[in-house]
């Protein structure tokens, strides 16, 4: 894939995000870090200890409410922060081109959050978790996409 100079690349999973900018030209990628976000999100078992709630059913019996998945809620909050940061970075550019690379769940959530803005032109989506790769590996994966 060829990226114009100034194109932003967002690499994310539910715990780490890298916002990169292409300083190279369309023929040779040169990704530079603009921002790094990391989140410490322990598993649900370490965040909540309450038993699931109980309630009466219309038929007169009792039922149990499902447990809150605190880990997933933390991931959603982190992805919302990532989208907010990306939108702030994009607001300084006009027009803003973005390549989004994330694991499948994060990709779907970020796509929704970023598409609503209208200020971003999403030029490519890469369904792959590259958040813990080195910059040369990220450049190679994007060039091959």
XYZ file of C-alpha atoms in Angstrom:
145
model
C 0.000 0.000 0.000
C 1.255 3.461 -0.834
C 0.605 6.266 1.621
C 0.937 9.959 0.920
C 3.094 12.115 3.176
C 1.154 13.189 6.264
C -1.205 10.209 6.300
C -2.024 9.109 9.836
C -1.892 5.461 10.840
C -3.744 4.270 13.938
C -2.549 0.933 15.314
C -4.615 -0.338 18.229
C -5.872 -3.188 20.307
C -7.890 -2.892 23.498
C -4.832 -2.105 25.656
C -2.343 -0.185 23.497
C -2.631 2.354 20.711
C -0.058 4.000 18.476
C -0.864 7.033 16.363
C 1.726 7.304 13.620
C 2.329 9.732 10.778
C 3.945 8.911 7.454
C 6.887 11.281 6.973
C 8.055 9.418 3.883
C 6.632 9.613 0.404
C 4.222 7.378 -1.476
C 7.016 4.977 -2.424
C 8.830 4.590 0.908
C 7.039 4.533 4.244
C 8.647 6.360 7.125
C 6.262 6.096 10.073
C 6.912 8.341 13.058
C 5.202 8.127 16.442
C 2.794 10.970 17.183
C 1.185 9.532 20.325
C 1.246 6.329 22.392
C -1.547 5.283 24.760
C -1.469 2.263 27.045
C -4.063 1.010 29.499
C -3.685 -1.251 32.503
C -6.940 -3.182 32.609
C -6.966 -6.156 34.997
C -9.323 -9.086 34.414
C -12.906 -8.836 35.671
C -12.216 -11.236 38.545
C -9.754 -8.698 39.957
C -12.101 -5.735 39.507
C -15.399 -6.907 40.959
C -16.343 -9.326 43.720
C -20.120 -8.992 43.967
C -22.390 -11.863 43.092
C -24.782 -11.356 40.186
C -28.007 -9.602 41.155
C -31.304 -11.454 41.565
C -34.767 -10.286 40.609
C -38.320 -11.614 40.549
C -39.745 -12.706 37.231
C -43.321 -11.976 36.136
C -44.103 -15.691 36.529
C -43.264 -15.502 40.240
C -39.838 -17.147 40.140
C -36.413 -15.669 40.620
C -33.748 -15.054 37.999
C -30.138 -13.982 38.082
C -28.815 -10.970 36.199
C -25.605 -11.495 34.277
C -22.335 -10.302 35.762
C -20.895 -7.038 34.551
C -17.782 -7.577 32.486
C -15.592 -4.851 33.986
C -12.671 -5.778 31.754
C -14.711 -5.234 28.585
C -16.088 -1.962 29.969
C -12.496 -0.829 30.552
C -11.570 -1.779 26.994
C -14.494 0.258 25.662
C -13.423 3.299 27.704
C -9.862 2.955 26.400
C -11.012 2.726 22.766
C -13.177 5.826 23.279
C -10.056 7.675 24.523
C -8.138 6.453 21.462
C -10.876 7.719 19.133
C -10.956 11.084 20.940
C -7.170 11.449 20.665
C -7.299 10.560 16.970
C -10.044 13.093 16.300
C -8.017 15.804 18.070
C -4.945 14.974 15.979
C -7.044 15.000 12.821
C -8.651 18.365 13.612
C -5.321 20.077 12.890
C -5.173 18.542 9.416
C -7.484 19.175 6.526
C -8.283 16.818 4.889
C -7.127 13.963 7.092
C -6.401 10.522 5.710
C -6.262 7.613 8.127
C -5.219 3.987 7.953
C -6.719 1.912 10.758
C -5.090 -1.357 11.846
C -6.569 -3.234 14.796
C -7.738 -6.594 16.035
C -11.284 -7.454 14.853
C -13.189 -6.319 17.967
C -11.274 -3.059 18.343
C -11.516 -2.423 14.591
C -15.308 -2.616 14.663
C -15.619 -0.318 17.681
C -13.094 2.242 16.420
C -14.617 2.274 12.941
C -17.973 3.270 14.444
C -16.459 5.965 16.675
C -14.324 7.507 13.933
C -16.810 7.283 11.057
C -19.307 9.512 12.865
C -16.908 12.461 12.874
C -17.024 13.186 9.145
C -13.565 14.803 9.316
C -11.642 11.611 8.564
C -11.180 9.858 5.266
C -10.559 6.218 6.147
C -8.398 5.036 3.267
C -7.679 1.515 4.526
C -8.537 -0.928 7.289
C -6.190 -3.725 8.275
C -7.765 -6.493 10.310
C -4.628 -7.400 12.231
C -3.237 -6.683 15.692
C 0.031 -4.810 15.182
C 0.035 -2.863 18.467
C 2.916 -4.811 19.997
C 5.092 -4.937 16.883
C 8.170 -2.821 16.166
C 7.953 0.108 13.742
C 9.830 -1.736 10.954
C 7.387 -4.668 11.248
C 4.421 -2.269 11.198
C 5.798 -0.499 8.105
C 6.289 -3.844 6.383
C 2.768 -5.053 7.234
C 1.208 -1.831 5.943
C 3.310 -1.856 2.783
C 2.121 -5.420 2.053
C -1.558 -4.620 2.743
